[in-house]
mmCIF file with all atom_site columns, C-alpha atoms in Angstrom:
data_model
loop_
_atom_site.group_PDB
_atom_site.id
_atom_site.type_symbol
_atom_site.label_atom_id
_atom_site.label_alt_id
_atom_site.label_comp_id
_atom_site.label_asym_id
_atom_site.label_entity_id
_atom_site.label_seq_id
_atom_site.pdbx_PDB_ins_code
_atom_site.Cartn_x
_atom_site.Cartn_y
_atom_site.Cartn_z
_atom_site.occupancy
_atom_site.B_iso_or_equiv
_atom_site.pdbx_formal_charge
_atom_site.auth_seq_id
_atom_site.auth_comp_id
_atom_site.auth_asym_id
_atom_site.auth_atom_id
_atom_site.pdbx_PDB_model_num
ATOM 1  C CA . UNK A 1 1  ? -7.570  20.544  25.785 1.00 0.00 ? 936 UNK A CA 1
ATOM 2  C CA . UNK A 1 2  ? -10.776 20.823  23.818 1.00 0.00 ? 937 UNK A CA 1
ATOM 3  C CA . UNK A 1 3  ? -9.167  21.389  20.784 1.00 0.00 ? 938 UNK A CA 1
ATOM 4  C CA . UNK A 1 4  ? -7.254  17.768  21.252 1.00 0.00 ? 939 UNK A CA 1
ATOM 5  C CA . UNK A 1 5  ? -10.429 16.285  22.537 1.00 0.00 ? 940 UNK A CA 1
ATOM 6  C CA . UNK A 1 6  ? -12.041 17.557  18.970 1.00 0.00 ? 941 UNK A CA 1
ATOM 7  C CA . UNK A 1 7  ? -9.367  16.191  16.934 1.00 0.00 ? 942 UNK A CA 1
ATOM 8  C CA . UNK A 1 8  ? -9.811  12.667  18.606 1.00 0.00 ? 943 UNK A CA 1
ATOM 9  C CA . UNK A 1 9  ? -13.488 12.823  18.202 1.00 0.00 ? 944 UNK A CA 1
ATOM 10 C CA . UNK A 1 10 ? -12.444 13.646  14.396 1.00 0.00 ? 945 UNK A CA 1
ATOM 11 C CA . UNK A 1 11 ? -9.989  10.953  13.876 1.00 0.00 ? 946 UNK A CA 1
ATOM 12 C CA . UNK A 1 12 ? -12.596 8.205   15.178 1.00 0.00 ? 947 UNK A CA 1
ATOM 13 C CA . UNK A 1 13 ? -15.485 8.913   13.232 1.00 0.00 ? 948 UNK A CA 1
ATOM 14 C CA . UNK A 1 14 ? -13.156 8.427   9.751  1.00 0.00 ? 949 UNK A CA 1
ATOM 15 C CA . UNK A 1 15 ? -12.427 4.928   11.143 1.00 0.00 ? 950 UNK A CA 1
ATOM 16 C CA . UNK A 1 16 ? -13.953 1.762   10.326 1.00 0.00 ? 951 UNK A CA 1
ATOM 17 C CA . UNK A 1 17 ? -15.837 -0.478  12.313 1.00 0.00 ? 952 UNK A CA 1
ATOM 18 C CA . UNK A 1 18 ? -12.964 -3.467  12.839 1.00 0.00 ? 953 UNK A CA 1
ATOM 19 C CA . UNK A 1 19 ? -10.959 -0.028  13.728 1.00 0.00 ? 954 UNK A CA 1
ATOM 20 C CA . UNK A 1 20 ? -13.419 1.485   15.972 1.00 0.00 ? 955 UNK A CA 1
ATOM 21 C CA . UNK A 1 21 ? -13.589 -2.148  17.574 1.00 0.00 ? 956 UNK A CA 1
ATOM 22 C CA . UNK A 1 22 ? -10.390 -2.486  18.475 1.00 0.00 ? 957 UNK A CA 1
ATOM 23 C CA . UNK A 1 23 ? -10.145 1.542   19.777 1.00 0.00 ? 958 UNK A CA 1
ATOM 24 C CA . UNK A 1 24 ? -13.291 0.195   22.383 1.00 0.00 ? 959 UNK A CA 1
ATOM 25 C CA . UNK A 1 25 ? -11.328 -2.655  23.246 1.00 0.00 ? 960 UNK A CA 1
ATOM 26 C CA . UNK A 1 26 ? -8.345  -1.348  23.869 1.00 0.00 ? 961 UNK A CA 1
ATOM 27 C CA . UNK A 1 27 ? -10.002 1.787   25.760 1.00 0.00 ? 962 UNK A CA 1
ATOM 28 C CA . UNK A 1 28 ? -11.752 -1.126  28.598 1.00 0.00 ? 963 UNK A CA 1
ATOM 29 C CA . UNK A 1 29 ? -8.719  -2.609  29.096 1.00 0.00 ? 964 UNK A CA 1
ATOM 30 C CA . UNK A 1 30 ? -6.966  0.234   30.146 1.00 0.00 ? 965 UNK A CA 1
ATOM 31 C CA . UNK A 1 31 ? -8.158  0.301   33.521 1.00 0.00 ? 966 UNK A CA 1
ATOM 32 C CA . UNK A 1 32 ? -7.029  -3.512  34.089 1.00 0.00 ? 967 UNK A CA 1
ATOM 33 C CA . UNK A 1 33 ? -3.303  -2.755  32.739 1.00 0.00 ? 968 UNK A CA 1
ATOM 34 C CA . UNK A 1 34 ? -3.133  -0.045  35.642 1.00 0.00 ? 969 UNK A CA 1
ATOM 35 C CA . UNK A 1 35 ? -4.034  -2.263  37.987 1.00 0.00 ? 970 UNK A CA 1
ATOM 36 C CA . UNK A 1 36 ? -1.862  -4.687  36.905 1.00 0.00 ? 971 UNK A CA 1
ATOM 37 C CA . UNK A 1 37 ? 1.110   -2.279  36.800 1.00 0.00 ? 972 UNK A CA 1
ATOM 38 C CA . UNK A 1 38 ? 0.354   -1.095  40.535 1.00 0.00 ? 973 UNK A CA 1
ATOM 39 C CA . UNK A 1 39 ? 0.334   -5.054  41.467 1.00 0.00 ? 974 UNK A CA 1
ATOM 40 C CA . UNK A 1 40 ? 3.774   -5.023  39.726 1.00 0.00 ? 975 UNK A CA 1
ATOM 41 C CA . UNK A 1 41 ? 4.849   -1.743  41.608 1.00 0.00 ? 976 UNK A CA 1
ATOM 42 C CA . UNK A 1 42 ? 4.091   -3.115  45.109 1.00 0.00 ? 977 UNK A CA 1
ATOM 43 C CA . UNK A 1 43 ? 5.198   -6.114  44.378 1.00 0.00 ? 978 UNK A CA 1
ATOM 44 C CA . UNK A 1 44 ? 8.477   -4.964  43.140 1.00 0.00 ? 979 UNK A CA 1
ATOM 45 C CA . UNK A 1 45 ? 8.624   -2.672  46.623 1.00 0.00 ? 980 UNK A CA 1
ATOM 46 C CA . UNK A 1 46 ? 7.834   -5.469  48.538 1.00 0.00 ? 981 UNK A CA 1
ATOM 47 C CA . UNK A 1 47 ? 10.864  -7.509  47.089 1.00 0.00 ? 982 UNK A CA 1
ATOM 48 C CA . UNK A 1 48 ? 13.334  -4.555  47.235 1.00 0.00 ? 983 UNK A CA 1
ATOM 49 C CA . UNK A 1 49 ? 12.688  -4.123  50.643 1.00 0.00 ? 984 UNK A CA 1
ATOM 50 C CA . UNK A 1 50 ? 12.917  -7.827  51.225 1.00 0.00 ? 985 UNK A CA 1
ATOM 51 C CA . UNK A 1 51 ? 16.135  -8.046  49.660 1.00 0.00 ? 986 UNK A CA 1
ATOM 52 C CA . UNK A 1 52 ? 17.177  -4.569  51.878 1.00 0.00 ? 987 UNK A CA 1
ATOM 53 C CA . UNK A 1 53 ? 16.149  -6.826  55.119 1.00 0.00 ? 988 UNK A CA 1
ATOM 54 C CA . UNK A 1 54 ? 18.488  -9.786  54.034 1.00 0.00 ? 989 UNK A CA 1
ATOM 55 C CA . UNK A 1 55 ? 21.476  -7.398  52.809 1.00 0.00 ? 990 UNK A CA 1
ATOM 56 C CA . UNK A 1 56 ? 21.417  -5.752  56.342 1.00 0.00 ? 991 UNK A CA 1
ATOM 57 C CA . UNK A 1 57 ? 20.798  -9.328  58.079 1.00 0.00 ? 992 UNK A CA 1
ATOM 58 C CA . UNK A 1 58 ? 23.959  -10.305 56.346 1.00 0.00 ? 993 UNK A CA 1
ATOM 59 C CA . UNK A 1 59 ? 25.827  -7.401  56.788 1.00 0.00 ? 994 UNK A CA 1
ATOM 60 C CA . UNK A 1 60 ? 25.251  -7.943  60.500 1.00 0.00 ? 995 UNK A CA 1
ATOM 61 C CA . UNK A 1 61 ? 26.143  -11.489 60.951 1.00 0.00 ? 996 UNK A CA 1
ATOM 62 C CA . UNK A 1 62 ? 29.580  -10.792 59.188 1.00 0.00 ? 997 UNK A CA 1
ATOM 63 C CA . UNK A 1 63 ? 30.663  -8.238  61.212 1.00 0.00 ? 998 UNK A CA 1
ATOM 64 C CA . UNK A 1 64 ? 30.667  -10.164 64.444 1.00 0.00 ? 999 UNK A CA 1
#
């Protein structure tokens, strides 16, 4: 783990500045992309088990 941590430490000092920018920019957004893909997981549970609700509602008024 150190070893990987070394070589990333390594690989951003031979960068530029524009480079090294756009690393520190990409690093803050990272937390705001997993929040936005738990939204999209919940939401996307939510729906399926909307859609579950209305399959079984319809499933039960075509039986009788």
């Amino acid at each position: 783990m150190t070893y990987h941590r070394l070589q990333i430490l390594e690989s951003l000092s031979n960068l530029d500045s524009q480079q090294a920018e756009k690393v520190l920019e990409y690093i803050k957004g990272l937390p705001l992309k997993a929040r936005d893909e738990e939204k999209y997981r919940m939401f996307k549970h939510q729906a399926m088990n909307e859609i579950r609700m209305a399959l079984t509602n319809e499933q039960l008024k075509a039986t009788f």
